[in-house]
Amino acid sequence: MECIFCRIAARKHPAKIIYEDDISIAFEDINPQAPVHTLIVPKKHISTNLDLKEEDNILIGHLFQVANKIAKDKGIAEKGFRLIINCNPGSGQTVFHIHLHVIGGRRMHWPPG
Ligand code: AMP
Ligand code: ZN
């Protein structure tokens, strides 16, 4: 098993896991870009957003529900937070297992870098 996020989901690689259910796992980003920077990862290996199939619609919706829960739990929901999915290297994607970034706890800028 090569994929680092599959390894984290299988508990074969350490991570600060803050949430888990049958479909997804959430853990703290190792290189946080803000006071809150959590990654939500489906347990199913999907490389990029472009690889999503119709059958993954419920899975993707679920990640967004988990994001809301984490934002509320971490107290950033009301002030505001950002959800990001990078797709392919030009966007900055470095881990090719789809993941939703939950970023907040500081003022976010627009446009993003
Ligand atoms: P992306 O650039 O969208 O592919 O995001 C990958 C994210 O994964 C980056 O923010 C990294 O800091 C983070 N990351 C990479 N390896 C690990 C790891 N072992 N544990 C936690 N976060 C990681
Ligand atoms: Zn994977």
mmCIF file with all atom_site columns, N, CA and C in Angstrom, residues 4 11 22-23 25 27 31 37 46 50 59 61 68 75 81 85-87 90 95 97 100 111 113:
data_model
loop_
_atom_site.group_PDB
_atom_site.id
_atom_site.type_symbol
_atom_site.label_atom_id
_atom_site.label_alt_id
_atom_site.label_comp_id
_atom_site.label_asym_id
_atom_site.label_entity_id
_atom_site.label_seq_id
_atom_site.pdbx_PDB_ins_code
_atom_site.Cartn_x
_atom_site.Cartn_y
_atom_site.Cartn_z
_atom_site.occupancy
_atom_site.B_iso_or_equiv
_atom_site.pdbx_formal_charge
_atom_site.auth_seq_id
_atom_site.auth_comp_id
_atom_site.auth_asym_id
_atom_site.auth_atom_id
_atom_site.pdbx_PDB_model_num
ATOM 1  N N  . ILE A 1 4   ? -0.104  7.416  0.918   1.00 0.00 ? 4   ILE A N  1
ATOM 2  C CA . ILE A 1 4   ? 0.058   7.849  2.308   1.00 0.00 ? 4   ILE A CA 1
ATOM 3  C C  . ILE A 1 4   ? -1.299  8.013  3.006   1.00 0.00 ? 4   ILE A C  1
ATOM 4  N N  . ARG A 1 11  ? -4.449  3.079  9.496   1.00 0.00 ? 11  ARG A N  1
ATOM 5  C CA . ARG A 1 11  ? -3.673  3.210  10.745  1.00 0.00 ? 11  ARG A CA 1
ATOM 6  C C  . ARG A 1 11  ? -2.294  2.554  10.624  1.00 0.00 ? 11  ARG A C  1
ATOM 7  N N  . ASP A 1 22  ? -17.554 5.347  8.759   1.00 0.00 ? 22  ASP A N  1
ATOM 8  C CA . ASP A 1 22  ? -17.384 4.262  7.785   1.00 0.00 ? 22  ASP A CA 1
ATOM 9  C C  . ASP A 1 22  ? -16.836 4.750  6.446   1.00 0.00 ? 22  ASP A C  1
ATOM 10 N N  . ILE A 1 23  ? -17.119 6.005  6.130   1.00 0.00 ? 23  ILE A N  1
ATOM 11 C CA . ILE A 1 23  ? -16.804 6.525  4.794   1.00 0.00 ? 23  ILE A CA 1
ATOM 12 C C  . ILE A 1 23  ? -15.527 7.348  4.773   1.00 0.00 ? 23  ILE A C  1
ATOM 13 N N  . ILE A 1 25  ? -12.225 9.715  7.017   1.00 0.00 ? 25  ILE A N  1
ATOM 14 C CA . ILE A 1 25  ? -11.374 9.942  8.183   1.00 0.00 ? 25  ILE A CA 1
ATOM 15 C C  . ILE A 1 25  ? -10.853 11.372 8.081   1.00 0.00 ? 25  ILE A C  1
ATOM 16 N N  . PHE A 1 27  ? -7.997  14.192 9.741   1.00 0.00 ? 27  PHE A N  1
ATOM 17 C CA . PHE A 1 27  ? -6.795  14.332 10.563  1.00 0.00 ? 27  PHE A CA 1
ATOM 18 C C  . PHE A 1 27  ? -6.157  15.684 10.303  1.00 0.00 ? 27  PHE A C  1
ATOM 19 N N  . ASN A 1 31  ? 1.431   20.130 7.842   1.00 0.00 ? 31  ASN A N  1
ATOM 20 C CA . ASN A 1 31  ? 2.059   21.429 7.543   1.00 0.00 ? 31  ASN A CA 1
ATOM 21 C C  . ASN A 1 31  ? 0.965   22.500 7.478   1.00 0.00 ? 31  ASN A C  1
ATOM 22 N N  . HIS A 1 37  ? -6.355  23.561 10.277  1.00 0.00 ? 37  HIS A N  1
ATOM 23 C CA . HIS A 1 37  ? -6.097  22.995 8.949   1.00 0.00 ? 37  HIS A CA 1
ATOM 24 C C  . HIS A 1 37  ? -6.232  21.478 9.066   1.00 0.00 ? 37  HIS A C  1
ATOM 25 N N  . ILE A 1 46  ? -9.448  7.501  -4.222  1.00 0.00 ? 46  ILE A N  1
ATOM 26 C CA . ILE A 1 46  ? -9.805  8.199  -5.462  1.00 0.00 ? 46  ILE A CA 1
ATOM 27 C C  . ILE A 1 46  ? -8.674  9.203  -5.673  1.00 0.00 ? 46  ILE A C  1
ATOM 28 N N  . LEU A 1 50  ? -11.076 14.603 -10.748 1.00 0.00 ? 50  LEU A N  1
ATOM 29 C CA . LEU A 1 50  ? -11.467 14.172 -12.091 1.00 0.00 ? 50  LEU A CA 1
ATOM 30 C C  . LEU A 1 50  ? -11.830 12.690 -12.147 1.00 0.00 ? 50  LEU A C  1
ATOM 31 N N  . LEU A 1 59  ? -20.668 10.028 -1.335  1.00 0.00 ? 59  LEU A N  1
ATOM 32 C CA . LEU A 1 59  ? -19.384 10.104 -0.616  1.00 0.00 ? 59  LEU A CA 1
ATOM 33 C C  . LEU A 1 59  ? -18.891 11.560 -0.551  1.00 0.00 ? 59  LEU A C  1
ATOM 34 N N  . GLY A 1 61  ? -20.610 14.350 -0.948  1.00 0.00 ? 61  GLY A N  1
ATOM 35 C CA . GLY A 1 61  ? -21.518 15.128 -0.103  1.00 0.00 ? 61  GLY A CA 1
ATOM 36 C C  . GLY A 1 61  ? -21.235 14.888 1.366   1.00 0.00 ? 61  GLY A C  1
ATOM 37 N N  . ASN A 1 68  ? -18.517 20.538 7.867   1.00 0.00 ? 68  ASN A N  1
ATOM 38 C CA . ASN A 1 68  ? -19.349 21.422 8.704   1.00 0.00 ? 68  ASN A CA 1
ATOM 39 C C  . ASN A 1 68  ? -19.229 21.053 10.173  1.00 0.00 ? 68  ASN A C  1
ATOM 40 N N  . GLY A 1 75  ? -14.962 25.743 16.290  1.00 0.00 ? 75  GLY A N  1
ATOM 41 C CA . GLY A 1 75  ? -15.359 27.114 16.585  1.00 0.00 ? 75  GLY A CA 1
ATOM 42 C C  . GLY A 1 75  ? -15.037 28.117 15.498  1.00 0.00 ? 75  GLY A C  1
ATOM 43 N N  . PHE A 1 81  ? -14.687 29.966 7.151   1.00 0.00 ? 81  PHE A N  1
ATOM 44 C CA . PHE A 1 81  ? -13.610 29.007 6.887   1.00 0.00 ? 81  PHE A CA 1
ATOM 45 C C  . PHE A 1 81  ? -13.618 28.707 5.395   1.00 0.00 ? 81  PHE A C  1
ATOM 46 N N  . ILE A 1 85  ? -10.364 21.700 -2.487  1.00 0.00 ? 85  ILE A N  1
ATOM 47 C CA . ILE A 1 85  ? -9.902  20.452 -3.096  1.00 0.00 ? 85  ILE A CA 1
ATOM 48 C C  . ILE A 1 85  ? -9.001  20.848 -4.257  1.00 0.00 ? 85  ILE A C  1
ATOM 49 N N  . ASN A 1 86  ? -7.725  20.553 -4.136  1.00 0.00 ? 86  ASN A N  1
ATOM 50 C CA . ASN A 1 86  ? -6.810  20.787 -5.249  1.00 0.00 ? 86  ASN A CA 1
ATOM 51 C C  . ASN A 1 86  ? -6.921  19.627 -6.228  1.00 0.00 ? 86  ASN A C  1
ATOM 52 N N  . CYS A 1 87  ? -6.781  19.933 -7.499  1.00 0.00 ? 87  CYS A N  1
ATOM 53 C CA . CYS A 1 87  ? -6.878  18.889 -8.532  1.00 0.00 ? 87  CYS A CA 1
ATOM 54 C C  . CYS A 1 87  ? -5.731  19.030 -9.530  1.00 0.00 ? 87  CYS A C  1
ATOM 55 N N  . GLY A 1 90  ? -0.897  21.532 -11.163 1.00 0.00 ? 90  GLY A N  1
ATOM 56 C CA . GLY A 1 90  ? -0.979  22.978 -11.361 1.00 0.00 ? 90  GLY A CA 1
ATOM 57 C C  . GLY A 1 90  ? -1.749  23.690 -10.268 1.00 0.00 ? 90  GLY A C  1
ATOM 58 N N  . VAL A 1 95  ? -0.722  15.183 -2.921  1.00 0.00 ? 95  VAL A N  1
ATOM 59 C CA . VAL A 1 95  ? -1.110  13.827 -2.498  1.00 0.00 ? 95  VAL A CA 1
ATOM 60 C C  . VAL A 1 95  ? -2.274  13.396 -3.383  1.00 0.00 ? 95  VAL A C  1
ATOM 61 N N  . HIS A 1 97  ? -4.642  11.304 -3.486  1.00 0.00 ? 97  HIS A N  1
ATOM 62 C CA . HIS A 1 97  ? -5.803  10.650 -2.875  1.00 0.00 ? 97  HIS A CA 1
ATOM 63 C C  . HIS A 1 97  ? -6.680  11.821 -2.449  1.00 0.00 ? 97  HIS A C  1
ATOM 64 N N  . LEU A 1 100 ? -10.371 16.881 1.255   1.00 0.00 ? 100 LEU A N  1
ATOM 65 C CA . LEU A 1 100 ? -10.983 18.191 1.433   1.00 0.00 ? 100 LEU A CA 1
ATOM 66 C C  . LEU A 1 100 ? -10.245 18.908 2.553   1.00 0.00 ? 100 LEU A C  1
ATOM 67 N N  . PRO A 1 111 ? -7.829  36.913 -4.062  1.00 0.00 ? 111 PRO A N  1
ATOM 68 C CA . PRO A 1 111 ? -7.767  35.536 -4.504  1.00 0.00 ? 111 PRO A CA 1
ATOM 69 C C  . PRO A 1 111 ? -6.707  34.741 -3.766  1.00 0.00 ? 111 PRO A C  1
ATOM 70 N N  . GLY A 1 113 ? -3.512  32.208 -3.220  1.00 0.00 ? 113 GLY A N  1
ATOM 71 C CA . GLY A 1 113 ? -2.236  32.174 -3.933  1.00 0.00 ? 113 GLY A CA 1
ATOM 72 C C  . GLY A 1 113 ? -2.112  31.003 -4.862  1.00 0.00 ? 113 GLY A C  1
#
